[in-house]
Coordinates of C-alpha atoms in Angstrom, one line a residue:
M251 CA 0.5 -32.4 -17.5
L252 CA 2.6 -29.7 -15.6
Q253 CA 4.1 -30.6 -12.4
V254 CA 5.5 -27.9 -10.5
Q255 CA 7.4 -29.7 -6.9
Q256 CA 8.7 -27.8 -4.0
L257 CA 9.3 -24.3 -5.7
V258 CA 11.5 -22.2 -4.8
K259 CA 13.0 -18.6 -5.7
H260 CA 15.6 -16.1 -3.7
F261 CA 16.4 -13.3 -4.4
G262 CA 19.1 -12.3 -2.2
G263 CA 17.4 -13.2 0.9
I264 CA 14.3 -12.1 0.3
K265 CA 12.5 -16.2 -0.3
A266 CA 9.6 -15.1 -2.8
V267 CA 8.5 -18.3 -3.8
D268 CA 8.8 -21.2 -1.2
G269 CA 8.0 -24.5 -1.4
V270 CA 5.0 -23.9 -3.7
S271 CA 3.7 -27.6 -5.2
F272 CA 0.9 -28.2 -7.9
E273 CA 0.1 -29.8 -10.7
V274 CA -2.6 -28.6 -13.5
S275 CA -3.3 -32.0 -16.0
A276 CA -4.6 -31.4 -19.9
G277 CA -8.1 -29.4 -20.2
E278 CA -8.1 -28.3 -16.8
C279 CA -7.9 -23.9 -16.3
V280 CA -6.4 -23.3 -13.3
A281 CA -6.1 -19.9 -11.2
L282 CA -3.0 -18.2 -9.6
I283 CA -4.4 -15.7 -7.8
G284 CA -3.4 -13.9 -4.2
P285 CA -3.1 -10.5 -2.4
N286 CA 0.3 -8.3 -3.7
G287 CA 3.8 -9.0 -3.4
A288 CA 2.3 -13.0 -2.4
G289 CA 4.8 -14.0 -5.3
K290 CA 2.3 -14.0 -8.5
S291 CA 4.8 -12.8 -10.6
T292 CA 8.4 -15.0 -9.5
C293 CA 6.0 -19.0 -9.9
F294 CA 4.3 -17.2 -13.7
A295 CA 7.8 -16.5 -14.5
C296 CA 9.9 -19.5 -12.7
I297 CA 8.1 -21.4 -14.7
A298 CA 8.0 -19.6 -17.9
G299 CA 12.0 -19.7 -17.7
Q300 CA 11.9 -15.8 -17.4
Y301 CA 14.1 -17.2 -13.6
P302 CA 16.5 -19.8 -12.8
L303 CA 15.3 -21.8 -10.3
T304 CA 17.3 -21.5 -6.3
G305 CA 15.1 -24.6 -6.0
G306 CA 12.8 -27.5 -6.9
H307 CA 11.9 -28.9 -10.0
I308 CA 9.0 -27.6 -13.2
V309 CA 8.2 -31.0 -14.6
W310 CA 6.1 -31.0 -18.3
N311 CA 4.6 -33.8 -19.2
G312 CA 7.7 -36.1 -18.4
Q313 CA 10.8 -33.6 -19.5
A314 CA 11.7 -31.7 -17.2
L315 CA 12.4 -28.0 -18.1
D316 CA 14.7 -26.0 -15.5
G317 CA 17.3 -24.8 -16.9
L318 CA 15.6 -24.6 -20.8
A319 CA 15.6 -20.8 -21.8
P320 CA 11.6 -20.3 -22.9
A321 CA 12.1 -20.4 -26.9
A322 CA 13.2 -24.0 -25.4
R323 CA 9.8 -24.6 -24.2
L324 CA 8.3 -23.2 -26.0
A325 CA 9.3 -25.9 -28.4
R326 CA 7.9 -28.5 -26.0
G327 CA 4.7 -27.4 -26.8
V328 CA 4.2 -24.0 -23.6
A329 CA 3.9 -20.7 -24.6
R330 CA 2.8 -17.5 -22.9
T331 CA 1.3 -14.3 -23.3
F332 CA 2.2 -11.2 -20.6
Q333 CA 0.4 -8.7 -18.9
V334 CA 0.8 -5.8 -20.8
A335 CA 0.0 -7.4 -24.9
Q336 CA 3.5 -7.8 -26.3
V337 CA 2.9 -7.4 -29.8
F338 CA 5.0 -6.2 -33.6
E339 CA 2.8 -2.7 -33.1
A340 CA 4.5 -2.2 -36.9
L341 CA 3.1 -5.6 -38.5
T342 CA -0.7 -5.5 -38.6
A343 CA -2.7 -8.2 -37.3
L344 CA -2.8 -11.4 -39.3
Q345 CA 1.1 -10.7 -39.8
N346 CA 1.7 -11.5 -36.4
V347 CA -0.2 -14.3 -36.5
Q348 CA 2.1 -15.8 -40.0
L349 CA 5.4 -15.0 -38.3
A350 CA 5.0 -17.0 -34.9
A351 CA 3.3 -19.9 -37.0
Q352 CA 6.1 -20.0 -39.4
A353 CA 8.5 -19.3 -36.5
G354 CA 6.7 -22.6 -34.7
K355 CA 7.5 -24.3 -38.4
G356 CA 11.4 -24.1 -37.9
A357 CA 11.4 -20.8 -41.0
H358 CA 13.9 -18.6 -39.4
S359 CA 15.2 -17.0 -42.0
I360 CA 15.6 -13.1 -43.1
S361 CA 14.4 -14.9 -46.6
A362 CA 11.2 -16.3 -45.0
F363 CA 9.9 -12.9 -43.6
K364 CA 10.6 -11.7 -47.0
R365 CA 7.8 -13.7 -47.6
L366 CA 5.7 -14.0 -45.0
D367 CA 1.8 -11.9 -46.4
A368 CA 2.4 -15.2 -48.2
L369 CA 3.0 -17.7 -45.5
C370 CA 0.7 -19.8 -43.6
R371 CA -2.1 -17.1 -44.4
E372 CA -5.3 -20.0 -43.9
E373 CA -4.6 -20.9 -40.6
S374 CA -3.3 -18.1 -39.6
Q375 CA -6.6 -16.4 -40.7
A376 CA -7.9 -18.7 -39.1
L377 CA -6.9 -18.3 -35.0
L378 CA -7.7 -14.3 -34.9
D379 CA -11.4 -15.7 -36.5
Q380 CA -10.9 -17.6 -33.0
T381 CA -9.9 -15.1 -31.1
G382 CA -12.8 -12.1 -32.9
L383 CA -10.8 -10.4 -34.9
G384 CA -11.0 -11.2 -38.2
E385 CA -11.7 -8.3 -39.3
L386 CA -9.3 -7.0 -38.3
A387 CA -6.8 -9.2 -40.3
G388 CA -5.4 -5.9 -42.7
K389 CA -5.5 -3.0 -39.5
Q390 CA -2.0 -2.7 -37.8
A391 CA -1.6 -3.8 -34.7
L392 CA 0.2 0.0 -33.0
S393 CA -4.1 1.6 -34.4
L394 CA -5.7 -1.8 -32.2
P395 CA -7.1 -0.5 -29.7
Y396 CA -6.1 -2.4 -26.0
G397 CA -8.6 -5.2 -25.7
A398 CA -7.8 -6.6 -29.6
K399 CA -4.5 -6.4 -28.9
K400 CA -4.7 -8.5 -26.0
R401 CA -6.4 -11.0 -28.3
L402 CA -3.8 -11.0 -30.7
E403 CA -1.4 -11.3 -28.1
L404 CA -3.5 -14.7 -27.5
A405 CA -4.1 -15.3 -31.0
V406 CA 0.3 -15.2 -31.5
A407 CA 0.9 -17.6 -28.2
L408 CA -1.8 -19.9 -29.9
A409 CA -0.3 -19.9 -33.7
A410 CA 2.5 -22.1 -32.0
R411 CA 0.2 -25.0 -31.1
P412 CA 1.5 -25.2 -27.1
R413 CA -0.4 -28.0 -25.0
L414 CA 0.5 -25.5 -21.8
L415 CA -0.6 -21.6 -22.0
L416 CA 0.3 -19.2 -19.3
L417 CA -1.5 -16.4 -18.6
D418 CA -0.2 -13.3 -16.7
E419 CA -3.3 -11.2 -15.7
P420 CA -5.2 -11.8 -19.6
A421 CA -8.6 -9.6 -18.2
A422 CA -5.6 -6.7 -16.6
G423 CA -6.6 -3.5 -18.1
L424 CA -10.2 -5.0 -19.8
A425 CA -13.4 -3.1 -19.4
E426 CA -16.9 -5.7 -18.6
E427 CA -17.4 -7.1 -21.9
E428 CA -13.7 -7.4 -22.5
R429 CA -13.0 -9.5 -19.9
E430 CA -16.8 -11.7 -20.6
G431 CA -15.6 -11.9 -23.9
L432 CA -11.9 -13.1 -23.4
M433 CA -12.0 -15.4 -20.3
H434 CA -14.7 -16.9 -21.7
L435 CA -12.8 -17.9 -25.0
V436 CA -9.9 -18.4 -22.9
K437 CA -11.6 -21.0 -20.8
S438 CA -13.8 -22.8 -24.3
L439 CA -9.4 -23.8 -25.2
T440 CA -9.6 -26.5 -22.7
A441 CA -12.5 -27.6 -24.1
Q442 CA -11.7 -28.5 -27.5
A443 CA -11.6 -31.9 -28.3
G444 CA -9.3 -33.2 -29.9
Q445 CA -6.8 -30.5 -28.1
G446 CA -6.4 -31.3 -24.1
M447 CA -4.6 -27.9 -23.6
A448 CA -3.8 -27.0 -19.9
V449 CA -4.1 -23.4 -18.6
L450 CA -2.7 -22.1 -16.1
Y451 CA -2.8 -18.1 -15.4
T452 CA -2.2 -14.9 -12.9
E453 CA -4.7 -12.9 -12.5
H454 CA -6.2 -10.2 -9.4
N455 CA -9.4 -9.7 -11.5
M456 CA -12.0 -11.8 -9.9
D457 CA -14.6 -11.6 -12.4
A458 CA -12.0 -13.5 -14.8
V459 CA -11.4 -16.4 -12.3
A460 CA -15.7 -17.4 -10.6
G461 CA -16.9 -19.6 -13.4
V462 CA -13.8 -19.6 -16.2
A463 CA -10.9 -21.7 -13.3
D464 CA -11.5 -25.2 -12.3
R465 CA -9.5 -24.8 -9.6
V466 CA -8.2 -21.7 -7.5
L467 CA -4.6 -22.2 -6.0
V468 CA -4.1 -19.3 -3.7
L469 CA -0.5 -18.3 -2.5
I470 CA -0.1 -15.7 0.2
E471 CA 3.6 -14.7 1.7
G472 CA 5.5 -17.6 -1.5
R473 CA 3.5 -20.1 0.3
L474 CA 0.6 -22.2 -1.3
A475 CA -2.3 -21.5 1.4
A476 CA -5.2 -22.9 -0.1
Q477 CA -6.7 -24.3 -3.3
G478 CA -9.6 -26.5 -4.4
S479 CA -12.5 -24.8 -6.8
F480 CA -13.7 -20.6 -6.7
E481 CA -16.5 -21.7 -4.0
E482 CA -14.2 -24.3 -2.1
I483 CA -11.7 -21.1 -2.0
S484 CA -14.5 -18.4 -1.3
T485 CA -16.7 -20.0 1.3
T486 CA -14.5 -23.1 3.7
A487 CA -11.0 -20.8 3.3
R488 CA -9.0 -21.1 6.2
C489 CA -5.5 -20.4 6.1
A490 CA -2.7 -17.7 6.1
G491 CA -5.0 -14.8 4.0
A492 CA -7.4 -15.9 4.5
I493 CA -9.8 -12.8 5.5
W494 CA -7.9 -11.3 2.5
V495 CA -9.4 -14.4 0.3
K496 CA -12.6 -13.6 1.3
A497 CA -12.4 -9.6 0.8
Q498 CA -12.1 -10.6 -3.2
L499 CA -14.5 -13.1 -3.6
M500 CA -17.1 -13.2 -1.4
P501 CA -20.2 -10.7 -1.8
D502 CA -21.4 -9.9 1.3
M503 CA -16.9 -8.7 1.9
R504 CA -17.7 -5.8 -0.1
M505 CA -19.1 -2.2 0.0
N506 CA -22.7 -1.6 0.5
V507 CA -24.9 -1.0 -2.3
Q508 CA -25.2 3.0 -1.3
M509 CA -21.2 2.9 -1.7
D510 CA -21.0 1.4 -4.4
V511 CA -20.8 4.4 -7.3
P512 CA -18.5 7.8 -5.6
L513 CA -18.3 9.2 -8.4
D514 CA -20.8 10.1 -10.8
V515 CA -20.3 12.5 -12.7
E516 CA -22.3 13.7 -16.0
G517 CA -22.2 16.1 -18.9
L518 CA -19.7 17.0 -17.2
N519 CA -18.4 20.6 -19.6
A520 CA -14.9 22.6 -18.6
F521 CA -13.7 25.4 -19.9
Y522 CA -10.5 27.7 -19.6
G523 CA -12.5 31.4 -20.2
P524 CA -14.2 31.3 -23.7
A525 CA -12.9 28.4 -24.5
Q526 CA -14.1 25.1 -23.7
A527 CA -11.9 22.1 -23.3
L528 CA -14.0 19.3 -21.9
F529 CA -17.8 18.4 -23.9
G530 CA -19.9 16.1 -22.0
I531 CA -18.8 13.9 -20.2
S532 CA -20.6 11.0 -18.5
L533 CA -18.4 8.7 -16.3
Q534 CA -18.9 6.4 -13.0
V535 CA -15.6 5.3 -11.0
R536 CA -16.8 2.4 -9.0
Q537 CA -16.1 1.9 -5.3
R538 CA -12.5 -1.2 -4.8
E539 CA -11.9 0.2 -9.2
F540 CA -9.7 2.0 -10.3
V541 CA -10.0 3.6 -14.2
V542 CA -6.8 4.4 -15.9
L543 CA -7.1 7.4 -18.8
Q544 CA -6.2 7.3 -21.3
G545 CA -5.4 9.9 -25.2
L546 CA -3.2 11.7 -26.5
N547 CA -1.6 15.3 -25.5
G548 CA -4.8 17.4 -25.3
A549 CA -7.3 15.5 -24.5
G550 CA -8.6 16.7 -21.9
K551 CA -6.9 14.1 -19.4
S552 CA -5.2 16.7 -17.0
T553 CA -8.9 19.1 -17.7
L554 CA -10.7 16.5 -16.6
L555 CA -9.4 16.0 -12.4
K556 CA -8.6 19.4 -12.1
A557 CA -12.6 20.3 -12.9
L558 CA -13.2 16.9 -10.6
M559 CA -11.3 18.8 -8.2
G560 CA -12.2 23.0 -9.1
L561 CA -9.6 24.0 -10.0
E562 CA -8.6 26.5 -12.8
V563 CA -11.7 25.5 -14.7
R564 CA -14.7 26.8 -14.7
T565 CA -17.6 23.4 -15.4
E566 CA -21.4 22.7 -16.3
G567 CA -22.8 19.5 -15.4
R568 CA -23.3 17.2 -12.9
I569 CA -20.7 15.9 -10.3
S570 CA -22.3 13.7 -7.3
Y571 CA -19.9 12.5 -4.9
Q572 CA -20.2 9.9 -2.0
T573 CA -19.6 12.4 1.2
E574 CA -19.6 10.7 4.7
T575 CA -22.9 12.4 5.2
G576 CA -24.9 11.9 2.6
R577 CA -24.7 12.1 -1.1
A578 CA -23.7 16.1 -2.6
D579 CA -23.3 17.6 -5.9
I580 CA -20.3 18.8 -5.0
G581 CA -19.5 20.4 -9.0
Q582 CA -20.2 24.4 -7.4
W583 CA -18.0 23.8 -3.8
P584 CA -15.0 25.8 -3.8
T585 CA -11.3 23.1 -3.9
H586 CA -10.8 22.9 -0.5
R587 CA -14.2 21.9 0.1
R588 CA -14.1 19.1 -1.6
A589 CA -10.7 17.7 -0.3
R590 CA -12.4 17.6 3.3
A591 CA -15.0 15.3 1.9
G592 CA -12.5 12.8 0.5
L593 CA -11.3 13.7 -3.2
G594 CA -7.2 13.1 -2.8
Y595 CA -5.7 15.0 -5.7
V596 CA -1.5 14.4 -6.9
P597 CA -0.7 16.7 -9.7
E598 CA 1.1 16.0 -12.7
D599 CA 4.0 18.2 -10.9
R600 CA 4.2 16.6 -7.6
R601 CA 3.5 20.5 -5.3
L602 CA 6.4 19.1 -3.2
F603 CA 8.4 21.6 0.0
T604 CA 11.3 21.3 -1.4
G605 CA 12.6 23.1 1.5
L606 CA 11.1 20.5 4.1
T607 CA 11.6 17.0 5.0
V608 CA 9.9 13.5 4.3
R609 CA 8.1 13.6 7.1
E610 CA 8.0 17.6 7.6
N611 CA 5.7 17.5 3.8
L612 CA 3.4 14.2 6.0
A613 CA 2.8 16.1 9.0
V614 CA 1.8 19.5 6.9
A615 CA -0.7 17.1 5.2
A616 CA -1.7 15.3 7.8
G617 CA -2.7 18.4 10.7
R618 CA -2.8 16.8 13.6
D619 CA -4.0 13.1 12.9
V620 CA 0.4 12.7 11.8
A621 CA 0.2 9.5 14.0
A622 CA -2.9 8.1 12.8
H623 CA -1.8 7.6 9.4
E624 CA 1.8 7.8 8.8
A625 CA 2.2 4.2 10.0
R626 CA 0.4 3.1 7.2
V627 CA 1.8 5.3 4.6
L628 CA 5.4 4.1 5.1
D629 CA 4.0 0.7 4.7
L630 CA 2.9 1.5 1.4
F631 CA 6.2 3.0 0.4
P632 CA 8.6 1.6 3.2
V633 CA 11.4 3.6 0.5
L634 CA 10.0 6.4 2.7
K635 CA 11.4 5.5 6.5
T636 CA 14.5 5.3 4.7
M637 CA 14.7 9.0 4.3
L638 CA 12.5 10.8 6.8
K639 CA 14.9 13.1 7.5
R640 CA 15.5 13.7 3.5
P641 CA 14.7 17.3 2.2
A642 CA 12.7 16.2 -0.5
A643 CA 15.0 18.3 -2.6
Q644 CA 17.2 15.5 -2.6
M645 CA 15.0 13.0 -3.6
S646 CA 14.6 11.1 -6.9
G647 CA 11.9 11.7 -9.2
G648 CA 10.6 8.8 -8.4
E649 CA 10.8 9.5 -4.4
Q650 CA 9.0 12.3 -4.5
Q651 CA 6.5 10.3 -6.4
M652 CA 5.7 8.5 -3.6
L653 CA 6.4 10.9 -1.3
A654 CA 3.4 13.7 -3.2
I655 CA 1.4 10.6 -3.2
A656 CA 1.5 9.8 0.4
R657 CA 1.8 13.4 1.5
T658 CA -2.6 13.2 -0.4
L659 CA -2.7 9.9 1.3
M660 CA -2.0 11.2 5.1
T661 CA -5.4 13.5 4.4
G662 CA -7.4 10.3 4.4
P663 CA -9.1 10.3 1.6
R664 CA -11.9 8.0 -0.2
L665 CA -11.5 8.5 -2.9
L666 CA -8.0 9.5 -5.1
L667 CA -7.0 11.0 -8.2
L668 CA -3.4 10.5 -9.2
D669 CA -2.3 12.6 -12.8
E670 CA 0.7 11.1 -14.2
P671 CA 2.2 9.3 -11.6
C672 CA 4.2 6.9 -13.7
E673 CA 5.8 9.3 -15.5
G674 CA 10.1 9.3 -16.8
I675 CA 10.1 7.0 -13.4
A676 CA 12.6 4.0 -13.3
P677 CA 10.8 1.1 -14.5
V678 CA 11.5 -0.7 -10.9
L679 CA 9.9 2.5 -9.1
V680 CA 6.8 2.0 -11.1
E681 CA 6.0 -0.9 -10.2
S682 CA 6.4 0.3 -6.8
I683 CA 4.5 2.4 -7.2
R684 CA 2.0 0.0 -9.1
D685 CA 1.5 -2.3 -5.8
A686 CA 0.9 0.5 -3.2
L687 CA -2.0 1.6 -6.1
L688 CA -3.7 -2.2 -6.0
A689 CA -3.5 -2.1 -1.9
L690 CA -5.1 0.4 -1.8
R691 CA -8.0 -1.0 -3.6
A692 CA -7.8 -4.2 -2.4
G693 CA -8.0 -1.9 0.6
G694 CA -11.5 -0.9 -1.0
M695 CA -9.7 2.3 -1.9
P696 CA -11.1 4.0 -5.9
M697 CA -8.9 5.4 -8.0
L698 CA -9.1 7.7 -11.0
V699 CA -6.0 7.3 -13.0
V700 CA -4.2 10.0 -15.9
E701 CA -1.4 7.5 -16.5
Q702 CA -0.4 6.5 -20.6
N703 CA 2.2 4.3 -18.8
Q704 CA 1.6 0.8 -19.9
L705 CA 2.6 -1.0 -16.8
L706 CA 0.0 0.5 -14.7
A707 CA -2.5 1.0 -17.6
A708 CA -2.7 -3.1 -17.4
S709 CA -3.5 -3.4 -14.0
A710 CA -6.9 -1.1 -14.1
D711 CA -10.2 -2.7 -14.1
R712 CA -10.7 -0.5 -16.5
L713 CA -9.7 1.9 -19.3
V714 CA -11.6 5.1 -20.7
R715 CA -10.7 7.4 -23.4
L716 CA -10.9 10.0 -23.7
V717 CA -10.4 12.5 -27.2
A718 CA -10.8 15.5 -28.1
G719 CA -12.6 16.8 -25.2
K720 CA -14.9 13.6 -25.3
V721 CA -15.5 9.9 -23.9
R722 CA -14.4 7.6 -26.3
G723 CA -14.4 4.8 -25.0
S724 CA -14.5 2.7 -21.7

């Protein structure tokens, strides 16, 4: 049994986790959920050993884990995965699992690594079979699609023969079918005869909680606000943050059906003069959905966003968009009309007015409605509150990117298009931008984002891959 006893974690004067207590028993699958900033990741990292505790205790099978390094916890049967899959990309799928299996047996020498292909082969292949990767054993991990990498990371964790498995957003970045398959596998781990594994996982996607978790723990502002079955939490939650809980879990809190697909693209072709850049693109962005476009340089990612906004390219095909007055094919609309209908676009080069201050940039975008939007925008990006009088030219790249997104939000968009919002930005600011985008999505904002940064991509509801101007995976 895992026992978390009055767990406290402070970062300076910030109480990220404040007196959290719960238990997870062998054979139980428990989900840890909550809004951005609730303390989920901090609580998880404390249990896994990445953060030292400010107060409280972590006990596993009667042994205190306080102060033990992650490797020492692994030796006691505690394994974890990460939100962004961590695998050895230069090795094959089989070699990844073999390496983890050998480490679990104390084989740490270089000579053991040189004999990698000869060691633990059968049990490693069995783990790949169990996680649905048996036929990909010989494939280099670098070449695997993201969903397969998530499964491979799970196989690597299982190679350590854990009794407690900690999964950090296991379904992040997976398509619906992949998500369902992986969570079914996770659920099966707790039910295997004789194994008695306990599973604790963090998750923001409620499809990966319903029907999977035996119990749900809800964190709000660093405290345990509610716990119970998924059905109990979704129907009877009476706690701080209950509005958030119900908005995430209850179907009647979601948008009505006719608004479920605000953007529906079918057979879209795009041209720069006589040269064709997009070929028959078809995709949808649903309400409350965070979709990430990925692909190599020149694949057509930025071109697709420009085509949706009516910028620089000539298009053929259908761009169906749900406006305030009804659904319309906006493919021949001018750019300014699309913007007024609620399409918000943040270009890769930001295009700020560098000679104007932060407040002036926001005011230019909002027109007469500055007060109506400024407070909400600054709550999303609190760092901008401290520099309202600073010229945009004197801001860092990450701060400028926040301002670019904030400026677009000042127009009150109904759907966001963002081109590489995290390119060249410090990791700490990437996290701030990710949290802001997830907060927008939680409030109902759909987004289509071009992004290669894996931290942001891992938070997506769905990944769409473009190859040479065509959709090759979704």
